[in-house]
Tab-separated table of C-alpha atoms and ligand atoms in Angstrom:
chain	number	residue	atom	x	y	z
A	191	MET	CA	-0.289	17.449	-31.377
A	192	SER	CA	-2.722	19.916	-30.942
A	193	GLU	CA	-2.330	23.415	-29.921
A	194	ASN	CA	-3.043	25.439	-26.889
A	195	SER	CA	-3.755	29.325	-26.260
A	196	ASN	CA	-0.371	30.253	-26.931
A	197	ASN	CA	-0.223	28.154	-30.738
A	198	GLU	CA	2.119	26.085	-28.924
A	199	PRO	CA	1.564	22.449	-29.277
A	200	PHE	CA	0.840	20.527	-26.723
A	201	ILE	CA	3.413	18.594	-24.692
A	202	PRO	CA	2.098	15.158	-23.329
A	203	PHE	CA	2.537	13.683	-19.789
A	204	PHE	CA	4.227	10.975	-21.524
A	205	LEU	CA	5.280	9.084	-24.925
A	206	PRO	CA	6.635	5.908	-24.972
A	207	SER	CA	9.579	5.546	-27.062
A	208	ILE	CA	8.932	3.015	-29.527
A	209	SER	CA	10.861	1.769	-33.107
A	210	SER	CA	10.745	-0.270	-35.476
A	211	GLU	CA	12.324	-3.168	-33.513
A	212	GLU	CA	9.717	-3.531	-31.029
A	213	GLU	CA	7.241	-3.251	-34.005
A	214	GLU	CA	9.458	-5.895	-35.406
A	215	ALA	CA	9.350	-8.050	-32.367
A	216	ALA	CA	5.607	-7.937	-31.935
A	217	ILE	CA	5.210	-9.009	-35.645
A	218	ARG	CA	7.823	-12.109	-35.178
A	219	VAL	CA	5.386	-13.207	-32.347
A	220	LEU	CA	2.148	-12.536	-34.119
A	221	ARG	CA	3.952	-15.000	-37.191
A	222	SER	CA	5.356	-17.398	-34.977
A	223	GLY	CA	1.913	-19.126	-33.799
A	224	TRP	CA	2.681	-18.677	-30.363
A	225	LEU	CA	0.880	-15.900	-28.828
A	226	THR	CA	0.796	-16.612	-24.886
A	227	THR	CA	3.613	-17.121	-22.385
A	228	GLY	CA	6.362	-19.166	-23.802
A	229	LYS	CA	10.153	-18.682	-25.069
A	230	GLU	CA	10.265	-14.803	-25.023
A	231	ALA	CA	8.563	-14.740	-21.981
A	232	LEU	CA	11.269	-16.989	-20.687
A	233	ALA	CA	13.892	-15.417	-22.197
A	234	PHE	CA	12.769	-11.442	-21.248
A	235	GLU	CA	12.585	-13.144	-17.415
A	236	GLU	CA	16.214	-14.010	-18.058
A	237	GLU	CA	17.537	-10.866	-19.648
A	238	PHE	CA	15.943	-9.121	-16.812
A	239	ALA	CA	17.745	-11.347	-14.470
A	240	ARG	CA	20.915	-10.675	-15.959
A	241	PHE	CA	20.651	-7.319	-16.101
A	242	THR	CA	19.294	-6.666	-12.716
A	243	GLY	CA	21.693	-9.565	-10.983
A	244	SER	CA	18.768	-10.787	-9.234
A	245	PRO	CA	18.927	-14.828	-8.763
A	246	PHE	CA	15.364	-15.205	-10.446
A	247	ALA	CA	12.731	-12.848	-12.252
A	248	LEU	CA	9.068	-13.680	-13.034
A	249	ALA	CA	7.267	-12.210	-15.862
A	250	VAL	CA	3.433	-11.051	-15.230
A	251	ASN	CA	0.612	-9.212	-16.782
A	252	SER	CA	0.556	-5.945	-14.271
A	253	ALA	CA	3.244	-5.112	-11.552
A	254	SER	CA	-0.670	-5.095	-9.405
A	255	SER	CA	-0.212	-9.141	-10.121
A	256	GLY	CA	3.329	-9.191	-9.577
A	257	LEU	CA	2.601	-7.705	-5.591
A	258	ILE	CA	-0.602	-10.095	-5.102
A	259	LEU	CA	2.136	-13.091	-6.177
A	260	ALA	CA	5.090	-11.537	-4.307
A	261	MET	CA	2.755	-11.010	-1.110
A	262	ASP	CA	1.426	-14.352	-0.980
A	263	ALA	CA	4.878	-15.932	-1.637
A	264	MET	CA	6.003	-14.045	1.581
A	265	GLY	CA	3.040	-15.235	3.656
A	266	ILE	CA	1.019	-12.666	3.742
A	267	GLY	CA	-2.788	-13.696	3.865
A	268	PRO	CA	-5.758	-13.355	6.514
A	269	GLY	CA	-4.663	-12.242	9.934
A	270	THR	CA	-1.595	-10.322	8.868
A	271	LYS	CA	-0.634	-6.982	7.538
A	272	ILE	CA	1.515	-5.331	5.315
A	273	LEU	CA	3.286	-1.624	5.950
A	274	THR	CA	3.328	0.888	3.371
A	275	THR	CA	2.992	4.725	3.072
A	276	PRO	CA	-0.325	6.333	1.449
A	277	TYR	CA	1.598	8.188	-0.901
A	278	THR	CA	1.693	5.485	-3.578
A	279	PHE	CA	-0.858	4.025	-6.164
A	280	ILE	CA	-3.776	2.254	-4.862
A	281	SER	CA	-2.644	-1.410	-5.943
A	282	THR	CA	0.008	-1.018	-3.364
A	283	ALA	CA	-2.082	-1.848	-0.791
A	284	THR	CA	-5.025	-3.346	-2.353
A	285	SER	CA	-2.736	-6.268	-3.365
A	286	ALA	CA	-3.096	-7.412	0.004
A	287	MET	CA	-6.738	-6.752	0.558
A	288	HIS	CA	-7.082	-9.437	-1.931
A	289	LEU	CA	-5.179	-11.991	-0.260
A	290	GLY	CA	-7.241	-11.477	3.084
A	291	ALA	CA	-4.731	-8.981	4.456
A	292	ASP	CA	-4.733	-5.698	6.198
A	293	VAL	CA	-2.837	-2.467	5.854
A	294	VAL	CA	-1.018	0.021	8.041
A	295	TYR	CA	0.182	3.651	6.717
A	296	ALA	CA	3.170	5.003	7.856
A	297	ASP	CA	3.759	8.532	6.787
A	298	ILE	CA	6.502	9.964	4.618
A	299	GLU	CA	9.812	11.323	5.354
A	300	PRO	CA	9.593	15.572	5.152
A	301	LYS	CA	12.594	15.635	2.504
A	302	SER	CA	11.184	12.864	0.283
A	303	TYR	CA	8.342	10.818	-0.969
A	304	SER	CA	9.644	8.023	0.427
A	305	ILE	CA	8.319	6.004	3.816
A	306	ASP	CA	9.980	7.348	6.831
A	307	PRO	CA	12.245	4.811	8.692
A	308	GLU	CA	10.854	6.403	12.128
A	309	LYS	CA	7.419	5.830	11.113
A	310	ILE	CA	8.152	2.092	10.251
A	311	GLU	CA	9.737	1.359	13.870
A	312	ASP	CA	6.491	3.160	15.396
A	313	ALA	CA	4.498	0.819	13.893
A	314	LEU	CA	6.034	-2.762	14.221
A	315	ARG	CA	6.486	-1.900	17.934
A	316	ARG	CA	2.850	-1.129	17.775
A	317	ASP	CA	1.848	-4.110	15.908
A	318	LYS	CA	3.137	-7.517	15.619
A	319	THR	CA	0.759	-8.466	12.936
A	320	ILE	CA	2.596	-6.738	10.498
A	321	LYS	CA	4.504	-9.420	8.298
A	322	ALA	CA	5.969	-7.176	5.494
A	323	ILE	CA	7.161	-3.713	4.918
A	324	VAL	CA	6.497	-2.774	1.517
A	325	PRO	CA	8.822	0.715	0.779
A	326	VAL	CA	7.852	2.438	-2.621
A	327	HIS	CA	10.540	3.945	-4.509
A	328	ILE	CA	8.398	6.790	-5.592
A	329	ALA	CA	9.443	8.247	-9.030
A	330	GLY	CA	12.614	6.294	-9.150
A	331	ASN	CA	13.598	7.991	-5.679
A	332	VAL	CA	14.961	5.180	-3.670
A	333	CYS	CA	13.836	4.987	-0.043
A	334	ASP	CA	16.434	4.530	2.503
A	335	MET	CA	16.935	0.543	2.412
A	336	ASN	CA	19.915	0.032	4.525
A	337	ALA	CA	17.462	1.386	7.614
A	338	ILE	CA	14.578	-0.465	6.466
A	339	GLY	CA	16.541	-3.709	6.012
A	340	SER	CA	17.737	-3.377	9.748
A	341	LEU	CA	14.786	-2.857	10.558
A	342	ALA	CA	12.826	-5.617	9.273
A	343	LYS	CA	15.835	-7.891	10.376
A	344	ARG	CA	15.132	-6.783	14.079
A	345	TYR	CA	11.545	-7.340	13.915
A	346	GLY	CA	11.182	-10.583	11.676
A	347	VAL	CA	9.289	-9.273	8.675
A	348	LYS	CA	9.873	-9.289	5.022
A	349	VAL	CA	10.681	-6.285	2.318
A	350	ILE	CA	8.652	-6.627	-0.377
A	351	GLU	CA	9.798	-3.361	-2.750
A	352	ASP	CA	7.507	-1.554	-4.591
A	353	ALA	CA	9.623	-1.205	-7.468
A	354	ALA	CA	7.088	0.149	-10.049
A	355	HIS	CA	8.772	3.259	-10.882
A	356	SER	CA	12.238	2.547	-10.136
A	357	PHE	CA	13.698	0.363	-13.069
A	358	PRO	CA	16.646	0.923	-13.431
A	359	SER	CA	17.728	3.156	-10.558
A	360	ARG	CA	20.904	1.914	-9.155
A	361	THR	CA	22.267	1.782	-5.720
A	362	PRO	CA	26.237	0.702	-4.176
A	363	ASP	CA	24.175	-2.228	-2.940
A	364	GLY	CA	22.571	-3.493	-6.529
A	365	PHE	CA	19.544	-2.241	-8.576
A	366	ALA	CA	16.112	-0.688	-6.432
A	367	GLY	CA	13.780	-3.978	-6.629
A	368	THR	CA	16.627	-6.326	-5.265
A	369	LEU	CA	17.239	-5.102	-2.271
A	370	GLY	CA	14.690	-6.822	-0.148
A	371	ASP	CA	13.269	-10.299	-0.218
A	372	ALA	CA	11.295	-9.328	-3.187
A	373	GLY	CA	11.247	-6.534	-5.849
A	374	VAL	CA	8.052	-6.081	-8.214
A	375	PHE	CA	8.660	-3.724	-11.302
A	376	SER	CA	5.951	-1.972	-13.270
A	377	PHE	CA	6.082	-2.153	-17.627
A	378	TYR	CA	2.759	-0.016	-17.802
A	379	ALA	CA	2.394	2.478	-20.525
A	380	THR	CA	4.043	5.163	-19.040
A	381	LYS	CA	6.737	3.204	-17.584
A	382	THR	CA	10.626	3.673	-17.682
A	383	ILE	CA	10.105	0.737	-19.883
A	384	THR	CA	7.071	-0.305	-21.354
A	385	THR	CA	4.813	-3.759	-22.992
A	386	GLY	CA	2.193	-1.650	-22.524
A	387	GLU	CA	0.620	-3.616	-19.744
A	388	GLY	CA	2.921	-5.834	-17.593
A	389	GLY	CA	5.488	-6.399	-14.941
A	390	MET	CA	8.390	-8.231	-13.181
A	391	ILE	CA	8.962	-9.821	-9.858
A	392	THR	CA	12.532	-10.652	-8.498
A	393	VAL	CA	13.322	-12.538	-5.809
A	394	LYS	CA	16.305	-14.653	-4.127
A	395	ASP	CA	15.402	-18.350	-3.732
A	396	ALA	CA	14.102	-21.397	-5.845
A	397	GLU	CA	11.503	-22.233	-3.647
A	398	THR	CA	9.655	-18.725	-3.617
A	399	ALA	CA	10.187	-18.127	-7.872
A	400	ALA	CA	8.205	-21.842	-7.951
A	401	ARG	CA	5.229	-20.710	-5.768
A	402	ILE	CA	5.034	-17.508	-7.457
A	403	ARG	CA	5.524	-19.539	-11.179
A	404	MET	CA	2.570	-21.998	-10.300
A	405	MET	CA	0.470	-18.920	-8.544
A	406	ARG	CA	0.593	-16.735	-11.472
A	407	SER	CA	-1.217	-19.589	-13.586
A	408	HIS	CA	-3.945	-21.009	-12.005
A	409	GLY	CA	-2.012	-22.836	-9.127
A	410	ILE	CA	-1.146	-25.350	-11.835
A	411	ASN	CA	2.386	-27.175	-11.278
A	412	ARG	CA	3.296	-27.256	-14.948
A	413	THR	CA	3.755	-23.911	-16.852
A	414	ILE	CA	1.508	-24.148	-20.524
A	415	TRP	CA	5.313	-23.698	-22.216
A	416	ASP	CA	6.778	-27.117	-20.302
A	417	ARG	CA	2.932	-28.890	-21.478
A	418	TYR	CA	3.608	-27.547	-24.979
A	419	THR	CA	7.102	-28.533	-25.415
A	420	ALA	CA	7.380	-31.829	-23.390
A	421	LYS	CA	7.696	-34.996	-25.151
A	422	GLY	CA	4.309	-36.905	-24.013
A	423	ALA	CA	1.606	-36.500	-21.464
A	424	ALA	CA	1.510	-32.768	-22.249
A	425	TRP	CA	-2.347	-32.668	-21.445
A	426	LYS	CA	-1.362	-33.918	-17.695
A	427	TYR	CA	-1.687	-31.384	-14.899
A	428	ASP	CA	-2.290	-31.116	-11.274
A	429	VAL	CA	-3.635	-28.169	-9.345
A	430	THR	CA	-2.416	-27.556	-5.825
A	431	ALA	CA	-3.602	-24.300	-4.882
A	432	GLU	CA	-6.104	-21.313	-6.027
A	433	GLY	CA	-3.425	-19.135	-7.697
A	434	TRP	CA	-4.863	-16.456	-10.630
A	435	LYS	CA	-4.053	-15.908	-14.308
A	436	PHE	CA	-1.651	-13.014	-13.916
A	437	ASN	CA	1.118	-14.608	-16.866
A	438	LEU	CA	2.596	-11.871	-19.675
A	439	PRO	CA	1.845	-13.232	-22.910
A	440	ASP	CA	4.855	-13.722	-25.390
A	441	LEU	CA	3.456	-10.609	-27.447
A	442	LEU	CA	4.400	-8.450	-24.952
A	443	ALA	CA	7.420	-10.155	-23.501
A	444	ALA	CA	8.806	-9.678	-27.049
A	445	ILE	CA	8.583	-5.822	-26.473
A	446	GLY	CA	9.931	-5.954	-23.017
A	447	ARG	CA	12.723	-7.620	-24.074
A	448	VAL	CA	13.632	-4.879	-26.961
A	449	GLN	CA	12.853	-2.256	-24.240
A	450	LEU	CA	15.254	-3.714	-21.862
A	451	THR	CA	18.372	-3.337	-24.292
A	452	LYS	CA	17.458	0.180	-24.505
A	453	ALA	CA	16.693	0.801	-20.954
A	454	ASP	CA	20.106	2.272	-20.395
A	455	ASP	CA	19.833	4.522	-22.792
A	456	PHE	CA	16.617	5.809	-21.816
A	457	PHE	CA	17.767	6.222	-18.288
A	458	ARG	CA	20.834	8.555	-19.357
A	459	LYS	CA	18.589	10.569	-21.760
A	460	ARG	CA	16.374	10.890	-18.675
A	461	SER	CA	18.822	11.939	-16.231
A	462	ALA	CA	20.036	14.717	-18.478
A	463	ILE	CA	16.215	16.136	-18.654
A	464	ALA	CA	16.021	16.098	-14.798
A	465	ARG	CA	19.216	17.608	-14.604
A	466	ARG	CA	18.324	20.486	-16.665
A	467	LEU	CA	14.986	20.866	-15.208
A	468	THR	CA	16.561	21.113	-11.771
A	469	GLU	CA	19.281	23.278	-12.487
A	470	ALA	CA	16.563	25.549	-13.531
A	471	PHE	CA	14.374	25.462	-11.349
A	472	SER	CA	16.802	25.934	-8.612
A	473	ARG	CA	16.279	29.679	-9.572
A	474	PHE	CA	12.890	29.771	-8.815
A	475	ASP	CA	12.136	30.154	-4.993
A	476	PHE	CA	8.542	29.423	-5.587
A	477	LEU	CA	9.552	25.758	-6.016
A	478	GLU	CA	11.275	22.439	-4.772
A	479	THR	CA	12.751	20.412	-6.900
A	480	PRO	CA	12.335	16.803	-6.355
A	481	PRO	CA	14.416	14.509	-4.256
A	482	ASP	CA	17.009	12.555	-6.237
A	483	SER	CA	18.851	9.590	-4.410
A	484	PRO	CA	21.984	8.146	-6.146
A	485	GLY	CA	21.279	6.296	-9.117
A	486	ASN	CA	17.685	7.774	-9.231
A	487	ALA	CA	16.040	6.161	-13.027
A	488	TRP	CA	14.012	8.980	-12.987
A	489	HIS	CA	10.235	7.931	-13.652
A	490	LEU	CA	8.431	11.031	-13.116
A	491	TYR	CA	9.808	14.675	-12.213
A	492	LEU	CA	7.715	16.122	-9.509
A	493	ILE	CA	7.985	19.680	-8.434
A	494	ARG	CA	6.678	21.051	-5.383
A	495	ILE	CA	5.268	24.521	-5.757
A	496	VAL	CA	6.037	26.791	-1.725
A	497	PRO	CA	2.709	27.923	-1.097
A	498	GLU	CA	3.606	30.707	0.729
A	499	LYS	CA	5.295	32.216	-2.041
A	500	LEU	CA	2.443	32.445	-4.490
A	501	THR	CA	-1.173	33.697	-4.794
A	502	ILE	CA	-2.491	30.298	-6.226
A	503	GLY	CA	-2.312	27.086	-4.872
A	504	ARG	CA	-1.495	23.853	-6.624
A	505	ASP	CA	-4.854	23.011	-8.487
A	506	GLU	CA	-4.917	26.531	-10.049
A	507	PHE	CA	-1.065	26.117	-10.838
A	508	ALA	CA	-1.379	23.294	-12.497
A	509	ASP	CA	-4.699	24.343	-14.448
A	510	LYS	CA	-2.391	27.388	-15.374
A	511	LEU	CA	0.316	24.977	-16.898
A	512	GLN	CA	-2.438	22.774	-18.690
A	513	ALA	CA	-4.004	25.721	-20.262
A	514	ALA	CA	-0.177	26.566	-20.934
A	515	GLY	CA	-0.202	23.746	-23.143
A	516	LEU	CA	1.321	21.197	-21.040
A	517	GLY	CA	0.279	17.832	-19.969
A	518	ILE	CA	0.620	17.514	-16.007
A	519	SER	CA	-0.158	14.899	-14.090
A	520	MET	CA	-0.471	14.166	-9.808
A	521	HIS	CA	1.375	11.569	-8.013
A	522	PHE	CA	-0.228	10.556	-5.825
A	523	ILE	CA	-3.720	11.286	-4.525
A	524	PRO	CA	-2.840	9.331	-0.964
A	525	HIS	CA	-4.929	6.816	-0.099
A	526	PHE	CA	-6.424	8.696	2.857
A	527	GLU	CA	-8.525	10.545	0.066
A	528	MET	CA	-9.684	7.616	-1.346
A	529	THR	CA	-13.594	6.773	-0.167
A	530	TYR	CA	-12.865	3.041	0.469
A	531	ILE	CA	-9.992	3.406	2.201
A	532	LYS	CA	-11.474	6.509	4.223
A	533	ASN	CA	-14.133	3.906	5.124
A	534	ARG	CA	-12.166	0.999	5.639
A	535	TYR	CA	-9.757	2.679	8.036
A	536	GLY	CA	-11.325	6.075	8.977
A	537	ILE	CA	-8.157	7.538	8.260
A	538	SER	CA	-7.752	11.170	7.154
A	539	ARG	CA	-5.044	13.864	6.138
A	540	GLU	CA	-4.361	15.023	9.858
A	541	ASP	CA	-2.922	11.617	10.431
A	542	PHE	CA	-0.351	11.997	7.825
A	543	PRO	CA	0.673	15.650	8.156
A	544	GLU	CA	3.745	15.252	5.561
A	545	ALA	CA	2.180	13.140	2.963
A	546	SER	CA	-0.781	15.908	2.651
A	547	ARG	CA	1.718	18.815	2.653
A	548	LYS	CA	3.465	16.842	-0.340
A	549	TYR	CA	0.309	15.934	-1.913
A	550	GLU	CA	-1.628	19.674	-1.283
A	551	ALA	CA	1.614	21.332	-3.571
A	552	THR	CA	3.055	18.596	-5.920
A	553	ILE	CA	2.528	18.475	-9.753
A	554	SER	CA	4.311	15.923	-12.509
A	555	LEU	CA	5.248	17.383	-15.156
A	556	PRO	CA	5.819	16.069	-18.657
A	557	PHE	CA	8.617	13.711	-18.489
A	558	TRP	CA	9.805	11.084	-21.136
A	559	PRO	CA	13.328	10.161	-22.690
A	560	ASP	CA	13.096	11.784	-26.441
A	561	MET	CA	11.762	14.913	-25.378
A	562	THR	CA	13.102	17.541	-27.193
A	563	ASP	CA	15.635	20.220	-25.643
A	564	ASP	CA	12.825	22.956	-27.110
A	565	MET	CA	9.901	21.187	-25.329
A	566	VAL	CA	12.292	21.114	-22.024
A	567	GLU	CA	13.045	24.709	-22.400
A	568	ARG	CA	9.845	25.463	-23.203
A	569	ILE	CA	8.738	23.591	-19.645
A	570	ILE	CA	10.444	25.630	-18.019
A	571	ARG	CA	9.639	29.129	-19.579
A	572	THR	CA	6.034	28.097	-18.863
A	573	VAL	CA	6.355	26.995	-15.102
A	574	GLY	CA	8.831	30.179	-14.493
A	575	GLU	CA	5.988	32.347	-16.254
A	576	VAL	CA	2.970	30.849	-14.329
A	577	GLY	CA	5.428	31.225	-10.853
A	578	MET	CA	6.133	34.607	-11.838
A	579	ARG	CA	2.357	35.989	-12.737
A	580	ASN	CA	1.538	34.635	-9.293
A	581	TYR	CA	4.335	35.621	-7.506
A	582	SER	CA	3.160	36.566	-3.646
A	583	ARG	CA	3.893	40.229	-3.226
A	584	SER	CA	4.003	39.469	0.835
A	585	ALA	CA	5.699	36.367	0.512
A	586	PRO	CA	8.411	35.858	3.451
B	1333	PLP	C1	3.940	2.718	-7.290
B	1333	PLP	C2	2.752	1.985	-7.934
B	1333	PLP	N1	3.012	0.773	-7.619
B	1333	PLP	C3	2.228	-0.197	-8.285
B	1333	PLP	C4	1.835	-0.042	-9.717
B	1333	PLP	C5	0.909	-0.768	-10.572
B	1333	PLP	O1	1.400	-0.861	-11.428
B	1333	PLP	P1	0.586	-1.842	-13.075
B	1333	PLP	O2	-0.228	-1.001	-13.984
B	1333	PLP	O3	1.525	-2.392	-13.709
B	1333	PLP	O4	-0.143	-2.516	-12.429
B	1333	PLP	C6	1.557	1.656	-10.049
B	1333	PLP	C7	1.149	2.038	-11.418
B	1333	PLP	O5	1.315	3.095	-11.553
B	1333	PLP	C8	2.403	2.212	-8.846
B	1333	PLP	O6	2.796	3.517	-9.463
């Protein structure tokens, strides 16, 4: 690790927890003669379905492609719209656009980074072409799924959870990502479990699962594994729709299987670190600690500075943390800041006061399960020092 001006080692934003078990799993596949989607991916799907209590789990090569597949299976296409928030990663929205659909944005709640159910209802009342709500469980903090579920029922729309951040967020009603009609998880390099790149879709019925299985593999009516293992006629297949190539290779699925066995351990470690950070930061009136729903998977740790209490803004605060050796990030630059979205929908920050308020003051701190106590204490000390050195004497 490199050193900063304080001569202390740099604390990266994220480091994956990978051990010899993941290495051995990858070597096992490399030596097996079967690298693409096959029995490892099938086993990963079964194990993920069992873990989450979901009837069906379908492995894909990213959550972005998973969102396209889930939306396709839920009937999103030309002439329809999805409803989500601008406070998310870009592919929550572009997935719908790839299908020829459009996106309606609702602002987030004042108390969290989650879509505001009141704003959902306003949109559903106004626009009958909205066919699905796509709530995003930012940082692992679960949206109000009871309110969202009843609105979806009342207005006859689907719920497709963007659960990219929320494995394994447990709620009294089940895992986030299994509470709507479909859920999409990410195993991107910085996620709570990782395959480098990858994702999983959970759905409730066999017909939807079959559509996703087919569409993730060119619209071909047989899987590669089935064609390989079936006795006779291995070469025969038909194409019944214009699908994509979104399958997860065995090489990555094998790593995912090992990571899945460690998910609870990672979760416990992340929760303990989050508790320590929140306890320490609660003493600082120039900070707001992150929202915390029950069972929060704690993918990220977001702080919000209180601009009225400081002489510097978010960008300068973030630069100072970076200069002091903390690898920080920002979740998220909202969609109304993106040229493409601005041009397509003519929206701006004034349309989304809560998302703007959060965006202008939020910073993601370094956060991963194997961070040492020393690292955690240094993060607390550094954030505290930057805040105290730039505290506004005329603060209210
Ligand atoms: C909220 C959200 N949704 C979807 C995605 C897409 O995930 P992936 O990188 O697996 O395509 C991300 C990625 O970071 C994300 O943060």
